[in-house]
Coordinates of C-alpha atoms in Angstrom, one line a residue:
M1 CA -0.2 29.7 29.7
Q2 CA -1.2 29.7 26.0
T3 CA -4.4 29.6 24.8
A4 CA -6.4 27.2 22.8
T5 CA -6.0 29.6 19.9
A6 CA -2.4 29.7 19.9
H7 CA -1.9 26.2 19.3
R8 CA -4.4 26.5 15.8
T9 CA -2.4 24.8 13.0
G10 CA -4.7 24.1 10.8
Q11 CA -8.3 22.6 9.6
L12 CA -10.0 19.5 9.7
M13 CA -11.8 19.3 6.5
V14 CA -15.0 16.5 6.1
I15 CA -15.8 15.9 2.8
S16 CA -18.8 14.1 1.9
L17 CA -19.8 12.0 -1.6
N18 CA -23.9 12.7 -1.8
N19 CA -24.4 10.6 -4.5
Y20 CA -22.3 7.5 -3.0
L21 CA -24.9 5.1 -2.4
A22 CA -27.0 5.8 -5.7
V23 CA -23.5 5.3 -7.6
E24 CA -23.3 2.2 -5.6
A25 CA -26.6 1.0 -6.8
A26 CA -26.2 1.6 -10.2
Y27 CA -22.7 0.9 -10.9
G28 CA -21.4 -1.3 -8.3
A29 CA -19.4 -1.1 -4.9
E30 CA -16.2 -1.5 -6.6
A31 CA -17.3 1.9 -9.0
A32 CA -18.2 4.1 -5.5
R33 CA -15.2 3.0 -3.7
S34 CA -13.1 4.1 -6.8
A35 CA -14.8 7.1 -6.8
M36 CA -14.1 7.8 -3.3
E37 CA -10.4 6.9 -3.8
H38 CA -10.2 9.3 -6.9
L39 CA -12.0 12.3 -4.8
R40 CA -9.1 11.5 -2.1
R41 CA -6.4 12.3 -4.7
T42 CA -8.3 15.2 -6.4
A43 CA -8.3 16.6 -2.6
E44 CA -4.9 16.2 -1.7
R45 CA -3.5 17.6 -4.8
H46 CA -5.6 20.6 -4.4
F47 CA -4.2 21.3 -0.9
G48 CA -0.9 20.5 -1.5
R49 CA 0.2 19.8 2.4
A50 CA -2.7 17.4 3.7
T51 CA -2.9 14.7 5.6
L52 CA -5.9 11.5 5.2
R53 CA -7.1 10.9 8.7
S54 CA -9.9 8.0 7.7
V55 CA -12.2 6.8 4.6
H56 CA -15.3 5.3 5.5
R57 CA -18.0 4.7 2.6
H58 CA -19.1 8.1 1.7
E59 CA -17.2 10.4 4.0
M60 CA -13.5 11.6 4.3
Q61 CA -11.9 13.4 7.0
L62 CA -8.3 15.3 5.5
L63 CA -6.2 17.2 8.3
V64 CA -5.2 20.2 6.2
S65 CA -2.4 22.6 7.3
H66 CA -2.1 25.4 4.8
A67 CA -1.9 29.0 6.2
P68 CA -4.6 30.4 2.7
L69 CA -7.1 27.9 4.0
R70 CA -7.3 29.8 7.4
C71 CA -7.6 33.0 5.9
L72 CA -10.6 32.3 3.8
P73 CA -13.8 33.8 4.8
G74 CA -17.1 31.1 5.8
G75 CA -17.4 28.2 3.9
S76 CA -14.7 29.8 1.0
A77 CA -12.3 27.0 1.3
A78 CA -14.8 24.4 1.0
E79 CA -16.6 26.0 -1.6
T80 CA -13.5 26.1 -3.5
L81 CA -12.4 22.4 -2.8
C82 CA -16.3 21.0 -3.9
S83 CA -15.9 23.1 -7.0
V84 CA -12.5 21.4 -7.8
L85 CA -14.0 18.1 -6.9
M86 CA -17.2 18.7 -9.2
E87 CA -15.3 20.1 -11.9
Q88 CA -14.6 17.1 -14.0
P89 CA -16.5 13.8 -14.1
Y90 CA -15.6 10.3 -12.4
R91 CA -14.9 7.9 -15.4
W92 CA -15.6 4.7 -14.5
G93 CA -15.0 1.9 -17.7
D94 CA -16.8 4.2 -20.9
E95 CA -18.8 5.8 -17.9
E96 CA -18.9 9.3 -17.1
I97 CA -19.8 9.8 -13.5
L98 CA -20.6 13.3 -12.0
L99 CA -19.8 13.6 -8.4
S100 CA -22.1 15.7 -5.9
V101 CA -19.6 16.7 -3.1
S102 CA -20.4 18.7 0.0
A103 CA -17.5 19.8 2.6
A104 CA -17.0 21.8 5.8
S105 CA -14.2 22.0 8.0
A106 CA -13.2 23.1 11.6
A107 CA -9.9 24.5 13.2
V108 CA -7.7 21.7 14.9
S109 CA -5.0 22.3 17.6
A110 CA -1.6 20.4 17.5
M111 CA -2.8 19.4 21.2
E112 CA -6.4 18.5 20.4
D113 CA -6.4 14.3 19.8
P114 CA -8.3 12.6 19.0
L115 CA -9.9 15.7 17.5
D116 CA -13.4 14.9 18.5
D117 CA -14.6 18.5 19.1
S118 CA -13.6 19.6 15.5
L119 CA -14.8 16.9 14.0
A120 CA -18.1 17.5 15.7
E121 CA -18.2 21.0 14.7
A122 CA -16.9 20.0 10.9
R123 CA -20.3 17.4 10.6
G124 CA -22.3 19.9 12.1
R125 CA -21.5 22.6 9.4
L126 CA -21.8 19.5 6.9
A127 CA -24.8 18.5 8.0
L128 CA -26.4 22.2 6.7
S129 CA -25.9 21.0 2.9
C130 CA -29.3 20.7 1.2
L131 CA -27.6 18.2 -1.4
Q132 CA -28.0 14.5 -0.8
G133 CA -27.7 13.5 -4.4
A134 CA -30.9 11.7 -6.0
Q135 CA -30.9 8.1 -4.3
I136 CA -32.1 4.9 -6.2
F137 CA -35.0 4.0 -3.5
S138 CA -35.7 1.0 -5.2
R139 CA -32.7 -1.3 -6.9
S140 CA -34.7 -2.9 -9.8
H141 CA -33.4 -3.1 -13.0
E142 CA -35.7 0.1 -14.5
A143 CA -34.8 2.2 -11.6
V144 CA -30.8 1.6 -12.0
A145 CA -31.3 2.0 -16.0
Q146 CA -33.3 5.1 -15.3
Y147 CA -30.3 6.5 -13.2
R148 CA -27.7 5.6 -15.7
K149 CA -29.5 7.1 -18.4
D150 CA -30.2 10.3 -17.0
M151 CA -26.4 10.5 -15.6
A152 CA -25.4 9.7 -19.7
A153 CA -27.4 12.8 -20.6
A154 CA -26.1 14.8 -17.4
A155 CA -22.6 14.5 -18.0
G156 CA -23.2 14.6 -21.9
L157 CA -24.5 18.4 -21.8
M158 CA -21.8 19.4 -18.5
R159 CA -19.5 17.7 -21.2
L160 CA -21.0 20.3 -23.8
V161 CA -20.7 23.5 -21.6
R162 CA -16.9 22.3 -20.2
R163 CA -15.8 22.2 -24.0
G164 CA -17.9 25.4 -25.0
A165 CA -20.4 23.6 -27.2
A166 CA -23.5 24.5 -25.2
F167 CA -23.8 28.2 -25.6
F168 CA -26.5 31.2 -24.3
T169 CA -29.1 32.9 -26.7
W170 CA -30.6 35.6 -25.7
R171 CA -34.7 35.9 -26.1
P172 CA -36.3 39.5 -25.0
V173 CA -38.9 40.3 -22.5
A174 CA -41.2 42.9 -24.8
Q175 CA -44.1 45.2 -24.2
P176 CA -47.0 43.3 -26.4
D177 CA -47.7 47.2 -27.9
D178 CA -44.0 48.3 -28.5
P179 CA -41.8 44.9 -29.1
G180 CA -38.9 47.0 -29.1
L181 CA -39.4 48.5 -25.9
I182 CA -37.6 45.2 -23.4
L183 CA -37.9 44.4 -20.1
Y184 CA -34.8 42.1 -20.2
Y185 CA -33.1 39.5 -22.0
E186 CA -33.4 35.8 -20.9
A187 CA -30.3 33.6 -21.3
M188 CA -31.6 30.3 -22.7
L189 CA -28.7 27.7 -23.3
R190 CA -28.6 26.1 -26.7
R191 CA -26.3 23.2 -28.3
V192 CA -25.6 22.8 -32.1
G193 CA -27.8 20.3 -33.5
H194 CA -26.5 17.5 -36.3
M195 CA -27.9 19.8 -39.0
G196 CA -26.2 23.0 -37.6
E197 CA -29.3 23.9 -35.8
Q198 CA -30.2 25.1 -32.3
I199 CA -31.3 22.8 -30.0
D200 CA -32.5 23.9 -26.7
C201 CA -30.6 21.7 -23.6
A202 CA -33.8 21.1 -21.7
D203 CA -33.5 17.2 -21.8
G204 CA -30.1 17.2 -20.0
Y205 CA -31.0 19.9 -17.5
A206 CA -34.1 17.9 -16.4
A207 CA -31.9 14.9 -15.6
L208 CA -29.4 16.8 -13.8
D209 CA -32.4 18.2 -11.8
R210 CA -33.9 14.4 -11.3
L211 CA -30.2 13.8 -10.1
G212 CA -30.3 16.4 -7.7
M213 CA -27.4 18.0 -9.3
A214 CA -29.0 21.0 -11.1
Y215 CA -26.5 23.5 -9.2
L216 CA -23.8 21.9 -11.3
L217 CA -25.1 23.8 -14.0
D218 CA -26.7 26.9 -12.2
R219 CA -23.4 27.8 -10.9
R220 CA -21.9 28.1 -13.7
M221 CA -24.8 29.5 -15.8
L222 CA -24.9 32.5 -13.3
S223 CA -21.0 33.1 -13.3
D224 CA -21.5 33.6 -17.5
V225 CA -24.2 35.7 -17.0
I226 CA -22.5 38.1 -14.1
D227 CA -19.8 38.2 -16.8
E228 CA -22.4 39.3 -19.6
L229 CA -23.4 42.3 -17.2
E230 CA -19.9 43.1 -16.1
G231 CA -19.2 43.5 -20.3
D232 CA -21.6 45.8 -20.9
P233 CA -23.6 48.2 -18.6
A234 CA -26.7 48.6 -20.7
A235 CA -27.2 45.0 -20.4
C236 CA -30.3 43.8 -18.0
L237 CA -30.5 40.0 -17.8
N238 CA -32.3 36.9 -16.6
V239 CA -31.3 33.4 -16.3
A240 CA -33.1 30.5 -14.7
I241 CA -31.8 28.0 -12.0
S242 CA -33.5 25.1 -10.1
S243 CA -35.4 25.4 -7.2
Q244 CA -33.2 22.7 -5.5
S245 CA -30.2 25.2 -5.9
L246 CA -32.1 27.7 -3.7
S247 CA -30.0 27.5 -0.5
L248 CA -26.9 29.5 1.0
N249 CA -25.8 26.4 2.8
L250 CA -26.2 24.5 -0.8
L251 CA -22.4 22.5 0.0
G252 CA -22.5 23.1 3.8
E253 CA -22.5 25.9 6.6
E254 CA -22.4 28.9 4.4
T255 CA -20.8 27.1 1.3
G256 CA -22.4 27.1 -2.2
W257 CA -22.5 30.9 -3.5
N258 CA -19.7 33.0 -2.0
D259 CA -17.8 33.5 -4.8
M260 CA -21.0 34.7 -6.9
I261 CA -22.3 37.1 -3.7
E262 CA -18.8 38.4 -3.4
R263 CA -19.0 39.4 -7.0
L264 CA -22.1 41.0 -6.7
K265 CA -20.6 43.0 -3.8
R266 CA -18.1 44.1 -5.4
D267 CA -20.2 45.9 -7.8
P268 CA -24.1 46.4 -7.0
G269 CA -24.6 47.8 -10.2
L270 CA -24.4 44.2 -11.6
A271 CA -26.8 43.2 -9.2
R272 CA -29.4 45.8 -9.7
R273 CA -29.2 44.6 -13.4
L274 CA -29.7 41.1 -12.7
V275 CA -33.3 38.9 -12.5
I276 CA -32.7 35.4 -11.0
E277 CA -35.9 33.2 -12.1
I278 CA -36.4 30.5 -10.2
A279 CA -37.4 27.4 -12.3
D280 CA -40.1 25.6 -10.6
N281 CA -39.8 22.0 -11.8
G282 CA -39.8 20.2 -8.6
G283 CA -41.1 22.2 -5.7
M284 CA -39.7 23.7 -3.1
P285 CA -37.5 21.1 -1.4
H286 CA -35.5 23.6 1.1
F287 CA -38.4 26.0 1.1
R288 CA -36.6 28.1 4.9
D289 CA -33.4 27.8 2.9
A290 CA -35.1 29.2 -0.2
V291 CA -36.4 32.2 1.6
A292 CA -33.2 33.2 3.2
F293 CA -31.6 32.9 -0.6
V294 CA -34.0 35.1 -1.8
R295 CA -33.6 37.4 1.0
G296 CA -29.9 37.4 0.5
L297 CA -29.7 38.0 -2.9
R298 CA -32.5 40.9 -2.9
E299 CA -30.7 42.7 -0.1
L300 CA -28.2 42.9 -2.7
G301 CA -30.5 44.5 -5.3
V302 CA -31.4 41.0 -7.4
R303 CA -34.6 40.8 -8.5
I304 CA -36.4 37.3 -8.4
A305 CA -39.2 35.8 -11.0
I306 CA -40.8 33.0 -11.0
G307 CA -40.8 30.7 -14.0
R308 CA -43.6 28.3 -15.1
F309 CA -46.2 29.9 -13.3
G310 CA -49.3 27.6 -12.9
S311 CA -47.5 24.2 -14.0
G312 CA -44.8 24.2 -11.0
H313 CA -45.1 22.4 -7.9
A314 CA -45.0 25.1 -5.0
S315 CA -47.6 25.9 -3.5
I316 CA -49.6 29.2 -4.0
G317 CA -48.3 30.2 0.1
Q318 CA -44.7 29.5 -0.7
L319 CA -44.7 31.6 -3.6
M320 CA -46.4 34.3 -1.8
A321 CA -43.7 34.6 1.1
L322 CA -41.0 34.3 -1.5
S323 CA -42.6 37.7 -2.4
P324 CA -41.7 37.8 -6.5
D325 CA -40.4 40.5 -8.1
A326 CA -42.2 39.1 -11.5
I327 CA -44.1 35.9 -12.1
K328 CA -43.9 34.3 -15.7
I329 CA -46.9 32.5 -16.9
D330 CA -46.1 28.9 -18.2
S331 CA -45.9 29.3 -22.0
A332 CA -47.9 25.6 -22.0
F333 CA -51.1 27.4 -21.4
M334 CA -50.8 30.2 -24.8
H335 CA -49.8 27.0 -26.7
T336 CA -53.3 25.4 -25.5
A337 CA -55.7 28.2 -25.2
Y338 CA -56.9 27.7 -28.9
Q339 CA -58.3 24.2 -28.1
S340 CA -61.6 25.3 -26.1
G341 CA -63.1 28.2 -24.3
R342 CA -62.3 26.8 -20.7
N343 CA -58.5 26.7 -22.2
R344 CA -58.6 30.2 -23.0
A345 CA -60.0 31.4 -19.5
R346 CA -57.6 29.4 -18.0
V347 CA -55.1 32.0 -19.2
S348 CA -56.9 35.1 -17.8
H349 CA -57.4 33.3 -14.4
L350 CA -53.3 33.0 -14.4
I351 CA -52.9 36.1 -15.0
G352 CA -55.5 37.6 -12.7
L353 CA -54.0 35.3 -9.7
A354 CA -50.0 36.1 -10.8
R355 CA -51.0 40.0 -10.5
T356 CA -52.3 39.5 -7.0
M357 CA -48.9 38.0 -6.4
S358 CA -46.4 40.5 -7.9
P359 CA -46.3 43.8 -9.6
I360 CA -44.9 42.1 -12.9
V361 CA -46.4 39.7 -15.0
I362 CA -45.0 38.2 -18.1
L363 CA -47.3 36.0 -20.6
D364 CA -44.9 33.6 -22.2
G365 CA -45.8 31.4 -25.1
V366 CA -46.7 34.4 -27.3
E367 CA -45.8 32.5 -30.7
S368 CA -48.4 34.3 -33.2
P369 CA -50.4 37.2 -33.9
W370 CA -53.3 35.2 -32.3
H371 CA -51.5 34.7 -29.3
L372 CA -50.6 38.2 -29.4
H373 CA -54.0 39.5 -29.6
I374 CA -54.8 37.5 -26.3
A375 CA -51.9 39.1 -24.8
R376 CA -53.7 42.6 -25.7
E377 CA -57.4 41.4 -24.7
E378 CA -56.0 40.5 -21.4
E379 CA -53.9 43.7 -21.2
A380 CA -50.8 42.0 -20.3
Q381 CA -47.4 44.2 -19.5
W382 CA -45.1 41.8 -20.9
V383 CA -44.8 39.1 -22.9
A384 CA -42.3 36.5 -24.4
G385 CA -42.2 34.2 -27.7
S386 CA -40.8 33.8 -31.2
H387 CA -43.4 36.2 -32.4
L388 CA -41.8 38.9 -30.9
G389 CA -38.5 37.4 -30.9
R390 CA -36.4 34.2 -30.9
P391 CA -33.6 33.4 -28.6
S392 CA -30.5 34.6 -30.6
L393 CA -26.8 34.3 -30.1
R394 CA -26.5 38.1 -30.9
R395 CA -26.8 40.5 -28.0
G396 CA -29.8 42.5 -28.7
W397 CA -29.0 44.9 -26.1
L398 CA -25.3 45.6 -28.4
N399 CA -27.3 46.2 -31.2
A400 CA -30.4 48.0 -30.5
G401 CA -28.8 51.5 -30.5
Y402 CA -28.3 54.1 -28.1
S403 CA -31.9 55.6 -28.0
A404 CA -34.1 52.2 -27.4
T405 CA -31.0 51.0 -25.0
V406 CA -31.6 53.9 -23.2
A407 CA -35.5 53.3 -23.6
S408 CA -34.8 49.5 -22.0
L409 CA -32.8 50.2 -19.1
T410 CA -35.3 53.2 -18.3
A411 CA -38.5 50.3 -18.8
F412 CA -36.4 48.1 -16.5
N413 CA -35.7 50.3 -14.3
S414 CA -39.5 52.0 -13.6
A415 CA -41.2 48.4 -13.6
F416 CA -39.0 47.0 -10.9
Q417 CA -38.8 50.7 -8.9
A418 CA -42.8 50.5 -8.9
A419 CA -42.2 47.1 -7.4
D420 CA -40.8 48.5 -4.8
S421 CA -42.9 51.1 -3.9
G422 CA -46.1 49.3 -3.4
G423 CA -46.4 46.7 -6.4
Q424 CA -49.2 48.8 -8.3
R425 CA -49.8 47.4 -11.8
L426 CA -47.6 49.6 -14.9
P427 CA -50.0 51.2 -17.5
N428 CA -49.5 49.7 -20.5

């Protein structure tokens, strides 16, 4: 008698358009239905051989008989599909609409009908996705207008990224008493303005964050930074991603970061020169997932930093649970320190608090000699800001010279090894 495994012939793939309701509210029911049809056509082209089983509002079920699909580990097949479906925005009239997609699959047998067990298994995996897409809780004119405005800004930024018109600049994190000694370089996304000037992409990224789609750019930026690390063994680099993206189940069970993790596993030297900064703009919406995500990266050798400390929304308890290797004080506190003695005291207080949570503290916002004086008064270990180095297209680690590069690599390794060995403060 043949076992059930012998009858396995393919996969039941369940695909969810997470922002279906938001698209329906902002652009109309026909736009949402048309977006689902767009997903169906794209998915069928991707698999080559697929049978549509059903489409019901935001959910689509495909039966896929594709041998390579069965060979892919974990959620890699679903992850690849999601990347394909989200790579290009959906065009509705004159509007570009970014689609938030999750997917999961379960093995099926030719004997199984109506596939209830496989469907339940796939939906269970899909339910672990952290992405629901920002919803429009009020269908007021103001809420709809804001959603459409955010979508236009977010889609515009992603268009620049796809065309290569948005690019990284690199900002050093340096010692205040020796600006040539660099801890690492921060990747900062910029675009070119009408006059040829560099403009940051903060507004477009904030729109992505409000839409619940920051991961669309986070995945791209992390991949590009890993490319830079692969390109030069002297580079020690930092990239900031949204707290929304902190999940190994981002797009479904074990789906969302498999490709990046595999790259870091293949070359552990990359992970040991990578710092992922958590941009705490909206708290930790999926805290348990975030802890597991951070733990998994740290096991690979990746360092974890917390950005915007003092202005973020995560609680002190949450940040402590993440055990960050580095904390960066939000630049806003240095920018207002001159206004009053109370504001100046806040800088000191935040540095002291950060030191109780992390062995490496970075003071951001050092834009003038006066700011540098404060940093030295506070015995800050590391600083960032335009007074010591503006974001530049030049890859500073390539231009520093051999001895300076060796010194910076030594500083990076020494700083984080001290973090590993018990969190004592480094001498200045």
